[in-house]
Amino acid sequence: MVRAYVGLGANLGDAKAAVERAIEALDALPQTRVAARSSMYRSAPFEATGPDFFNAVAALETDLEPIALLAELQRLELQAGRERPYRNAPRTLDLDLLLHGAAVLDSPILTLPHPRMLQRAFVLLPLAEIAPDLVTPQQIAAVAGQAIERI
């Protein structure tokens, strides 16, 4: 089993409920279980438009390889009605594979670690809550100006 971290977010419809349902769906994935989950956070759109987002991070224990896990995450997004009309469009559900063990990948479909995770308070704060050894105080300080609250 490998420890993987998934960032969850939504800002359309009942976004908070969508994130909660997605955490349950992650726990039901094959060869996977949710080992930890952060609190829920509310954040202003960052490099995006639309209403505020509800965000969380889940730690998974999984036997799925990174690409297979990504495919499952994308399947869950589609089931939640995710559409991609343009980059950073508002969304019913967004699931980002942040880390997959010590994997380092740079492929057309997946980059690990997630290339923008260190620029986003809505990733770093919930990640620091469940995996404080993965986030430094300097990284938190670098995103301190972003509007986010734990709810």
Short mmCIF file of N, CA and C in Angstrom, two decimals:
data_model
loop_
_atom_site.label_atom_id
_atom_site.label_comp_id
_atom_site.label_asym_id
_atom_site.label_seq_id
_atom_site.Cartn_x
_atom_site.Cartn_y
_atom_site.Cartn_z
N MET A 1 0.84 -1.19 0.00
CA MET A 1 0.00 0.00 0.00
C MET A 1 0.88 1.25 0.00
N VAL A 2 0.44 2.24 -0.73
CA VAL A 2 1.13 3.52 -0.85
C VAL A 2 0.23 4.60 -0.27
N ARG A 3 0.81 5.59 0.38
CA ARG A 3 0.04 6.74 0.86
C ARG A 3 -0.01 7.76 -0.27
N ALA A 4 -1.23 8.11 -0.64
CA ALA A 4 -1.46 9.12 -1.67
C ALA A 4 -2.33 10.21 -1.07
N TYR A 5 -2.20 11.41 -1.60
CA TYR A 5 -3.00 12.54 -1.12
C TYR A 5 -3.78 13.12 -2.28
N VAL A 6 -5.07 13.37 -2.02
CA VAL A 6 -5.97 13.90 -3.03
C VAL A 6 -6.57 15.20 -2.53
N GLY A 7 -6.47 16.24 -3.35
CA GLY A 7 -7.15 17.50 -3.05
C GLY A 7 -8.54 17.46 -3.64
N LEU A 8 -9.52 17.87 -2.85
CA LEU A 8 -10.91 17.88 -3.29
C LEU A 8 -11.43 19.31 -3.26
N GLY A 9 -12.23 19.67 -4.26
CA GLY A 9 -12.84 20.99 -4.28
C GLY A 9 -14.07 21.01 -5.14
N ALA A 10 -14.96 21.96 -4.85
CA ALA A 10 -16.17 22.16 -5.64
C ALA A 10 -16.68 23.57 -5.37
N ASN A 11 -17.31 24.18 -6.39
CA ASN A 11 -17.93 25.48 -6.17
C ASN A 11 -19.23 25.67 -6.95
N LEU A 12 -19.82 24.59 -7.41
CA LEU A 12 -21.13 24.64 -8.07
C LEU A 12 -22.11 23.72 -7.34
N GLY A 13 -23.38 24.10 -7.36
CA GLY A 13 -24.39 23.28 -6.70
C GLY A 13 -24.14 23.23 -5.21
N ASP A 14 -24.49 22.11 -4.58
CA ASP A 14 -24.23 21.92 -3.16
C ASP A 14 -22.78 21.44 -3.03
N ALA A 15 -21.86 22.38 -3.12
CA ALA A 15 -20.43 22.07 -3.20
C ALA A 15 -19.92 21.35 -1.97
N LYS A 16 -20.36 21.77 -0.81
CA LYS A 16 -19.90 21.13 0.44
C LYS A 16 -20.32 19.65 0.44
N ALA A 17 -21.56 19.38 0.08
CA ALA A 17 -22.05 17.99 0.04
C ALA A 17 -21.31 17.20 -1.03
N ALA A 18 -20.96 17.83 -2.13
CA ALA A 18 -20.23 17.14 -3.20
C ALA A 18 -18.87 16.68 -2.70
N VAL A 19 -18.19 17.52 -1.93
CA VAL A 19 -16.88 17.14 -1.38
C VAL A 19 -17.05 16.00 -0.37
N GLU A 20 -18.06 16.08 0.47
CA GLU A 20 -18.32 15.00 1.45
C GLU A 20 -18.60 13.68 0.73
N ARG A 21 -19.45 13.72 -0.30
CA ARG A 21 -19.76 12.49 -1.06
C ARG A 21 -18.51 11.95 -1.74
N ALA A 22 -17.67 12.84 -2.24
CA ALA A 22 -16.46 12.40 -2.92
C ALA A 22 -15.50 11.69 -1.96
N ILE A 23 -15.43 12.15 -0.72
CA ILE A 23 -14.58 11.46 0.26
C ILE A 23 -15.10 10.05 0.49
N GLU A 24 -16.41 9.90 0.59
CA GLU A 24 -17.00 8.56 0.73
C GLU A 24 -16.70 7.71 -0.50
N ALA A 25 -16.77 8.31 -1.69
CA ALA A 25 -16.50 7.57 -2.92
C ALA A 25 -15.03 7.15 -3.01
N LEU A 26 -14.13 7.99 -2.51
CA LEU A 26 -12.71 7.62 -2.49
C LEU A 26 -12.50 6.38 -1.63
N ASP A 27 -13.21 6.32 -0.52
CA ASP A 27 -13.08 5.18 0.39
C ASP A 27 -13.61 3.90 -0.24
N ALA A 28 -14.45 4.02 -1.26
CA ALA A 28 -15.02 2.85 -1.92
C ALA A 28 -14.25 2.43 -3.17
N LEU A 29 -13.19 3.16 -3.52
CA LEU A 29 -12.41 2.78 -4.70
C LEU A 29 -11.75 1.42 -4.48
N PRO A 30 -11.52 0.67 -5.56
CA PRO A 30 -10.86 -0.63 -5.42
C PRO A 30 -9.46 -0.47 -4.84
N GLN A 31 -9.08 -1.39 -3.97
CA GLN A 31 -7.74 -1.45 -3.40
C GLN A 31 -7.34 -0.15 -2.72
N THR A 32 -8.32 0.57 -2.17
CA THR A 32 -8.07 1.89 -1.63
C THR A 32 -8.94 2.12 -0.40
N ARG A 33 -8.39 2.85 0.57
CA ARG A 33 -9.19 3.29 1.70
C ARG A 33 -8.73 4.68 2.12
N VAL A 34 -9.66 5.47 2.65
CA VAL A 34 -9.32 6.78 3.17
C VAL A 34 -8.71 6.58 4.55
N ALA A 35 -7.46 6.99 4.70
CA ALA A 35 -6.75 6.84 5.97
C ALA A 35 -6.91 8.07 6.86
N ALA A 36 -7.12 9.23 6.25
CA ALA A 36 -7.31 10.48 7.00
C ALA A 36 -7.95 11.49 6.07
N ARG A 37 -8.63 12.45 6.69
CA ARG A 37 -9.21 13.54 5.92
C ARG A 37 -9.11 14.81 6.73
N SER A 38 -8.94 15.90 6.02
CA SER A 38 -8.84 17.19 6.69
C SER A 38 -10.23 17.72 7.04
N SER A 39 -10.23 18.82 7.75
CA SER A 39 -11.45 19.59 7.92
C SER A 39 -11.85 20.14 6.56
N MET A 40 -13.05 20.68 6.51
CA MET A 40 -13.52 21.36 5.31
C MET A 40 -13.05 22.81 5.38
N TYR A 41 -12.68 23.35 4.24
CA TYR A 41 -12.26 24.74 4.14
C TYR A 41 -13.10 25.43 3.09
N ARG A 42 -13.28 26.72 3.27
CA ARG A 42 -13.96 27.54 2.27
C ARG A 42 -12.93 28.54 1.77
N SER A 43 -12.79 28.62 0.45
CA SER A 43 -11.77 29.51 -0.12
C SER A 43 -12.32 30.28 -1.30
N ALA A 44 -11.80 31.48 -1.46
CA ALA A 44 -12.13 32.28 -2.64
C ALA A 44 -11.50 31.62 -3.85
N PRO A 45 -12.13 31.76 -5.02
CA PRO A 45 -11.52 31.18 -6.22
C PRO A 45 -10.10 31.72 -6.40
N PHE A 46 -9.19 30.83 -6.73
CA PHE A 46 -7.79 31.18 -6.96
C PHE A 46 -7.48 30.82 -8.40
N GLU A 47 -7.14 31.82 -9.21
CA GLU A 47 -6.92 31.62 -10.64
C GLU A 47 -8.15 30.98 -11.28
N ALA A 48 -9.33 31.30 -10.74
CA ALA A 48 -10.59 30.74 -11.23
C ALA A 48 -11.69 31.77 -11.00
N THR A 49 -12.89 31.42 -11.46
CA THR A 49 -14.03 32.31 -11.29
C THR A 49 -15.15 31.57 -10.60
N GLY A 50 -16.22 32.30 -10.28
CA GLY A 50 -17.39 31.68 -9.70
C GLY A 50 -17.46 31.85 -8.20
N PRO A 51 -18.39 31.11 -7.58
CA PRO A 51 -18.57 31.20 -6.13
C PRO A 51 -17.36 30.62 -5.38
N ASP A 52 -17.36 30.84 -4.06
CA ASP A 52 -16.31 30.27 -3.22
C ASP A 52 -16.30 28.75 -3.37
N PHE A 53 -15.13 28.19 -3.12
CA PHE A 53 -14.94 26.75 -3.15
C PHE A 53 -15.03 26.16 -1.75
N PHE A 54 -15.46 24.92 -1.69
CA PHE A 54 -15.29 24.09 -0.50
C PHE A 54 -14.17 23.13 -0.84
N ASN A 55 -13.20 23.00 0.06
CA ASN A 55 -12.01 22.19 -0.19
C ASN A 55 -11.68 21.30 0.99
N ALA A 56 -10.99 20.21 0.71
CA ALA A 56 -10.44 19.31 1.72
C ALA A 56 -9.31 18.53 1.06
N VAL A 57 -8.56 17.82 1.89
CA VAL A 57 -7.54 16.89 1.39
C VAL A 57 -7.77 15.56 2.10
N ALA A 58 -7.67 14.49 1.33
CA ALA A 58 -7.80 13.13 1.87
C ALA A 58 -6.50 12.38 1.66
N ALA A 59 -6.11 11.63 2.69
CA ALA A 59 -4.97 10.72 2.58
C ALA A 59 -5.52 9.34 2.29
N LEU A 60 -5.00 8.71 1.26
CA LEU A 60 -5.44 7.38 0.87
C LEU A 60 -4.33 6.37 1.09
N GLU A 61 -4.72 5.18 1.46
CA GLU A 61 -3.84 4.02 1.39
C GLU A 61 -4.33 3.25 0.18
N THR A 62 -3.47 3.06 -0.82
CA THR A 62 -3.93 2.46 -2.07
C THR A 62 -2.88 1.54 -2.67
N ASP A 63 -3.37 0.54 -3.37
CA ASP A 63 -2.51 -0.31 -4.19
C ASP A 63 -2.60 0.08 -5.66
N LEU A 64 -3.41 1.08 -5.97
CA LEU A 64 -3.53 1.54 -7.36
C LEU A 64 -2.28 2.33 -7.75
N GLU A 65 -1.81 2.09 -8.94
CA GLU A 65 -0.69 2.86 -9.49
C GLU A 65 -1.19 4.29 -9.78
N PRO A 66 -0.28 5.25 -9.89
CA PRO A 66 -0.72 6.65 -10.07
C PRO A 66 -1.69 6.88 -11.23
N ILE A 67 -1.41 6.32 -12.39
CA ILE A 67 -2.28 6.55 -13.56
C ILE A 67 -3.64 5.90 -13.34
N ALA A 68 -3.66 4.72 -12.74
CA ALA A 68 -4.93 4.06 -12.46
C ALA A 68 -5.74 4.85 -11.43
N LEU A 69 -5.07 5.39 -10.43
CA LEU A 69 -5.77 6.21 -9.44
C LEU A 69 -6.31 7.48 -10.09
N LEU A 70 -5.52 8.11 -10.94
CA LEU A 70 -5.99 9.30 -11.65
C LEU A 70 -7.24 8.98 -12.47
N ALA A 71 -7.26 7.85 -13.15
CA ALA A 71 -8.43 7.46 -13.94
C ALA A 71 -9.67 7.31 -13.04
N GLU A 72 -9.50 6.75 -11.85
CA GLU A 72 -10.61 6.62 -10.92
C GLU A 72 -11.09 8.00 -10.45
N LEU A 73 -10.16 8.91 -10.20
CA LEU A 73 -10.53 10.26 -9.78
C LEU A 73 -11.33 10.96 -10.88
N GLN A 74 -10.88 10.82 -12.10
CA GLN A 74 -11.59 11.45 -13.22
C GLN A 74 -12.96 10.82 -13.43
N ARG A 75 -13.09 9.53 -13.19
CA ARG A 75 -14.39 8.86 -13.27
C ARG A 75 -15.35 9.44 -12.23
N LEU A 76 -14.85 9.65 -11.01
CA LEU A 76 -15.68 10.23 -9.96
C LEU A 76 -16.10 11.66 -10.30
N GLU A 77 -15.20 12.43 -10.90
CA GLU A 77 -15.54 13.79 -11.33
C GLU A 77 -16.67 13.76 -12.36
N LEU A 78 -16.57 12.87 -13.33
CA LEU A 78 -17.61 12.75 -14.35
C LEU A 78 -18.94 12.35 -13.74
N GLN A 79 -18.92 11.41 -12.79
CA GLN A 79 -20.15 10.99 -12.12
C GLN A 79 -20.80 12.16 -11.38
N ALA A 80 -19.98 13.10 -10.93
CA ALA A 80 -20.49 14.27 -10.21
C ALA A 80 -20.91 15.39 -11.16
N GLY A 81 -20.85 15.14 -12.47
CA GLY A 81 -21.28 16.13 -13.44
C GLY A 81 -20.21 17.12 -13.85
N ARG A 82 -18.96 16.80 -13.62
CA ARG A 82 -17.86 17.71 -13.96
C ARG A 82 -17.81 17.95 -15.46
N GLU A 83 -17.74 19.21 -15.82
CA GLU A 83 -17.53 19.61 -17.20
C GLU A 83 -16.28 20.48 -17.24
N ARG A 84 -15.61 20.51 -18.36
CA ARG A 84 -14.39 21.29 -18.52
C ARG A 84 -14.52 22.22 -19.74
N PRO A 85 -15.43 23.21 -19.65
CA PRO A 85 -15.62 24.09 -20.82
C PRO A 85 -14.42 24.99 -21.10
N TYR A 86 -13.66 25.33 -20.05
CA TYR A 86 -12.44 26.13 -20.20
C TYR A 86 -11.59 25.96 -18.95
N ARG A 87 -10.35 26.34 -19.05
CA ARG A 87 -9.40 26.19 -17.94
C ARG A 87 -9.91 26.93 -16.70
N ASN A 88 -9.88 26.24 -15.56
CA ASN A 88 -10.28 26.79 -14.27
C ASN A 88 -11.74 27.24 -14.22
N ALA A 89 -12.59 26.60 -15.00
CA ALA A 89 -14.02 26.88 -14.96
C ALA A 89 -14.58 26.45 -13.60
N PRO A 90 -15.70 27.06 -13.16
CA PRO A 90 -16.37 26.56 -11.95
C PRO A 90 -16.67 25.07 -12.13
N ARG A 91 -16.72 24.34 -11.00
CA ARG A 91 -16.86 22.89 -11.12
C ARG A 91 -17.71 22.28 -10.03
N THR A 92 -18.40 21.20 -10.41
CA THR A 92 -19.19 20.45 -9.45
C THR A 92 -18.29 19.60 -8.56
N LEU A 93 -17.13 19.20 -9.09
CA LEU A 93 -16.17 18.44 -8.31
C LEU A 93 -14.82 18.47 -9.01
N ASP A 94 -13.78 18.69 -8.22
CA ASP A 94 -12.41 18.67 -8.73
C ASP A 94 -11.61 17.78 -7.79
N LEU A 95 -10.97 16.76 -8.34
CA LEU A 95 -10.13 15.85 -7.57
C LEU A 95 -8.73 15.88 -8.16
N ASP A 96 -7.77 16.34 -7.37
CA ASP A 96 -6.39 16.43 -7.83
C ASP A 96 -5.51 15.45 -7.07
N LEU A 97 -4.80 14.62 -7.80
CA LEU A 97 -3.81 13.74 -7.18
C LEU A 97 -2.59 14.59 -6.87
N LEU A 98 -2.34 14.82 -5.60
CA LEU A 98 -1.27 15.70 -5.16
C LEU A 98 0.05 14.96 -5.04
N LEU A 99 0.01 13.83 -4.37
CA LEU A 99 1.19 13.01 -4.10
C LEU A 99 0.79 11.55 -4.16
N HIS A 100 1.71 10.71 -4.59
CA HIS A 100 1.49 9.26 -4.62
C HIS A 100 2.79 8.63 -4.13
N GLY A 101 2.86 8.41 -2.81
CA GLY A 101 4.11 7.92 -2.23
C GLY A 101 5.24 8.86 -2.59
N ALA A 102 6.35 8.29 -3.00
CA ALA A 102 7.52 9.08 -3.42
C ALA A 102 7.59 9.24 -4.93
N ALA A 103 6.50 8.91 -5.62
CA ALA A 103 6.50 8.94 -7.08
C ALA A 103 6.79 10.34 -7.61
N VAL A 104 7.62 10.37 -8.63
CA VAL A 104 7.90 11.59 -9.38
C VAL A 104 7.61 11.26 -10.84
N LEU A 105 6.60 11.94 -11.39
CA LEU A 105 6.18 11.70 -12.77
C LEU A 105 6.06 13.02 -13.51
N ASP A 106 6.34 12.99 -14.78
CA ASP A 106 6.11 14.14 -15.63
C ASP A 106 5.68 13.62 -16.99
N SER A 107 4.37 13.35 -17.09
CA SER A 107 3.83 12.82 -18.33
C SER A 107 2.76 13.78 -18.83
N PRO A 108 2.30 13.60 -20.07
CA PRO A 108 1.26 14.49 -20.59
C PRO A 108 -0.04 14.44 -19.78
N ILE A 109 -0.29 13.34 -19.06
CA ILE A 109 -1.56 13.25 -18.32
C ILE A 109 -1.42 13.41 -16.81
N LEU A 110 -0.21 13.29 -16.28
CA LEU A 110 -0.05 13.39 -14.83
C LEU A 110 1.35 13.85 -14.48
N THR A 111 1.41 14.84 -13.59
CA THR A 111 2.67 15.30 -13.03
C THR A 111 2.59 15.14 -11.52
N LEU A 112 3.58 14.46 -10.97
CA LEU A 112 3.67 14.27 -9.52
C LEU A 112 5.06 14.64 -9.04
N PRO A 113 5.15 15.29 -7.89
CA PRO A 113 4.06 15.90 -7.13
C PRO A 113 3.29 16.91 -7.98
N HIS A 114 2.06 17.21 -7.55
CA HIS A 114 1.23 18.15 -8.29
C HIS A 114 2.01 19.46 -8.46
N PRO A 115 2.12 19.96 -9.69
CA PRO A 115 3.02 21.08 -9.95
C PRO A 115 2.64 22.41 -9.30
N ARG A 116 1.38 22.60 -8.93
CA ARG A 116 0.96 23.89 -8.37
C ARG A 116 0.51 23.80 -6.92
N MET A 117 0.69 22.65 -6.29
CA MET A 117 0.17 22.50 -4.93
C MET A 117 0.80 23.47 -3.93
N LEU A 118 2.06 23.82 -4.13
CA LEU A 118 2.73 24.70 -3.18
C LEU A 118 2.32 26.17 -3.33
N GLN A 119 1.53 26.47 -4.36
CA GLN A 119 1.07 27.84 -4.59
C GLN A 119 -0.35 28.06 -4.09
N ARG A 120 -0.96 27.04 -3.47
CA ARG A 120 -2.39 27.09 -3.17
C ARG A 120 -2.67 26.85 -1.69
N ALA A 121 -3.21 27.86 -1.04
CA ALA A 121 -3.58 27.72 0.37
C ALA A 121 -4.63 26.63 0.55
N PHE A 122 -5.53 26.49 -0.42
CA PHE A 122 -6.60 25.50 -0.29
C PHE A 122 -6.10 24.06 -0.37
N VAL A 123 -4.84 23.88 -0.75
CA VAL A 123 -4.18 22.58 -0.70
C VAL A 123 -3.30 22.49 0.54
N LEU A 124 -2.47 23.50 0.75
CA LEU A 124 -1.47 23.42 1.82
C LEU A 124 -2.07 23.40 3.22
N LEU A 125 -3.09 24.21 3.50
CA LEU A 125 -3.64 24.21 4.84
C LEU A 125 -4.29 22.88 5.21
N PRO A 126 -5.17 22.33 4.36
CA PRO A 126 -5.73 21.02 4.73
C PRO A 126 -4.68 19.90 4.71
N LEU A 127 -3.69 19.98 3.82
CA LEU A 127 -2.63 18.98 3.80
C LEU A 127 -1.82 19.04 5.09
N ALA A 128 -1.50 20.25 5.53
CA ALA A 128 -0.73 20.42 6.77
C ALA A 128 -1.50 19.88 7.98
N GLU A 129 -2.81 19.94 7.91
CA GLU A 129 -3.65 19.44 9.01
C GLU A 129 -3.50 17.93 9.19
N ILE A 130 -3.43 17.19 8.08
CA ILE A 130 -3.38 15.72 8.18
C ILE A 130 -1.98 15.14 7.96
N ALA A 131 -1.06 15.96 7.43
CA ALA A 131 0.31 15.49 7.19
C ALA A 131 1.28 16.66 7.44
N PRO A 132 1.41 17.08 8.70
CA PRO A 132 2.21 18.27 8.98
C PRO A 132 3.68 18.15 8.58
N ASP A 133 4.16 16.93 8.46
CA ASP A 133 5.55 16.73 8.05
C ASP A 133 5.78 17.02 6.56
N LEU A 134 4.71 17.18 5.80
CA LEU A 134 4.83 17.43 4.36
C LEU A 134 4.78 18.91 3.99
N VAL A 135 4.48 19.77 4.96
CA VAL A 135 4.31 21.19 4.69
C VAL A 135 5.16 21.99 5.67
N THR A 136 5.95 22.92 5.15
CA THR A 136 6.81 23.73 6.01
C THR A 136 6.12 25.05 6.37
N PRO A 137 6.53 25.67 7.47
CA PRO A 137 5.99 26.99 7.81
C PRO A 137 6.25 28.02 6.71
N GLN A 138 7.35 27.90 6.00
CA GLN A 138 7.65 28.83 4.91
C GLN A 138 6.65 28.66 3.77
N GLN A 139 6.25 27.42 3.50
CA GLN A 139 5.26 27.19 2.45
C GLN A 139 3.91 27.78 2.83
N ILE A 140 3.53 27.63 4.10
CA ILE A 140 2.27 28.22 4.58
C ILE A 140 2.35 29.75 4.49
N ALA A 141 3.48 30.31 4.90
CA ALA A 141 3.65 31.77 4.86
C ALA A 141 3.54 32.30 3.43
N ALA A 142 4.00 31.53 2.46
CA ALA A 142 3.98 31.98 1.06
C ALA A 142 2.57 32.12 0.50
N VAL A 143 1.58 31.45 1.11
CA VAL A 143 0.20 31.53 0.61
C VAL A 143 -0.72 32.27 1.59
N ALA A 144 -0.11 32.93 2.58
CA ALA A 144 -0.89 33.57 3.65
C ALA A 144 -1.85 34.63 3.14
N GLY A 145 -1.61 35.22 2.00
CA GLY A 145 -2.49 36.26 1.48
C GLY A 145 -3.74 35.75 0.79
N GLN A 146 -3.88 34.45 0.62
CA GLN A 146 -5.04 33.88 -0.06
C GLN A 146 -6.21 33.73 0.91
N ALA A 147 -7.40 34.08 0.46
CA ALA A 147 -8.61 34.04 1.29
C ALA A 147 -9.06 32.60 1.49
N ILE A 148 -8.99 32.13 2.75
CA ILE A 148 -9.40 30.78 3.09
C ILE A 148 -9.79 30.73 4.55
N GLU A 149 -10.80 29.90 4.87
CA GLU A 149 -11.17 29.71 6.26
C GLU A 149 -11.55 28.25 6.50
N ARG A 150 -11.16 27.76 7.66
CA ARG A 150 -11.55 26.40 8.08
C ARG A 150 -12.97 26.47 8.62
N ILE A 151 -13.82 25.55 8.18
CA ILE A 151 -15.22 25.58 8.64
C ILE A 151 -15.60 24.31 9.36
#
